[in-house]
């Protein structure tokens, strides 16, 4: 069977565009951490997504969590009626729209060093006997310089945004996303942080499994990687009121700035602030 004729759910992803030494080290850290957790209830483990089906599952999970947590950064560009419906408890359509965009963003990031990480545990009622409990999208220094090609944006990005937001809101969402990236990169540069870094682009834990160290399992391989290779890693916190102290401070992230989105005719949640955060590496000290 050729790749083009394989079912979408089993189709492999394109090879990861990550510096080989970093990727080898990341695999080693994941293997060691999974082995250490193998005796825990449910045999929790993390893995790098390798098929389209896994990326799609990650996108659905992140959309579910972002809508459940009323994440303003994601709800902002939906129509007001959709936001009102989600806030009243009818979240299906909002989740579908946001999942469509996240799925595209995960695919687009692969051209520039992106990868999707999944955390799962044994569950008898889940497909394959494993329940995906957490998902995250990461950016690592790329093996070869690259950006998303125009044909990928035209074939996948534009249709996803138009179906989820409509033309004008899609344009506003794209402008907001680009402004946030510029603000983050300019702040990093102004404060003297290197451009070569680990980038925690987005992540979530299934609401039912919060407080079960799922986030820590997803962050830990990258903490070890950052410390081993003396890398900063950065993120933009779109829910600072719930995540900055409860989650990110525990991983030694510090706020270095913020980016504010003002009210506009296409912003359905009003003004909100996203915190710009970094974690400095803590180089490992060799034993004497």
CSV table of C-alpha atoms in Angstrom, one decimal, residues 34 36-46 119-124 126 128-133 209 212 214 217:
chain,number,residue,atom,x,y,z
A,34,UNK,CA,8.6,6.2,31.1
A,36,UNK,CA,10.7,5.1,35.9
A,37,UNK,CA,6.9,5.5,35.8
A,38,UNK,CA,6.1,2.0,34.5
A,39,UNK,CA,5.3,0.7,37.9
A,40,UNK,CA,2.7,3.4,38.7
A,41,UNK,CA,-1.0,2.7,38.4
A,42,UNK,CA,-2.1,2.9,34.8
A,43,UNK,CA,1.6,2.8,33.6
A,44,UNK,CA,1.6,6.5,32.6
A,45,UNK,CA,3.9,7.4,29.7
A,46,UNK,CA,4.6,10.1,27.2
A,119,UNK,CA,0.6,11.6,27.8
A,120,UNK,CA,-1.5,8.5,28.3
A,121,UNK,CA,-2.4,5.8,30.8
A,122,UNK,CA,-4.1,2.4,30.8
A,123,UNK,CA,-7.9,2.6,30.6
A,124,UNK,CA,-10.0,-0.4,29.8
A,126,UNK,CA,-10.4,3.7,25.9
A,128,UNK,CA,-6.5,0.6,22.3
A,129,UNK,CA,-6.7,0.4,26.1
A,130,UNK,CA,-4.9,3.7,26.6
A,131,UNK,CA,-6.5,7.1,27.4
A,132,UNK,CA,-4.8,10.2,26.2
A,133,UNK,CA,-4.8,12.5,29.2
A,209,UNK,CA,-7.0,14.3,35.1
A,212,UNK,CA,-2.3,13.8,38.5
A,214,UNK,CA,0.3,14.9,33.7
A,217,UNK,CA,5.4,14.3,32.7
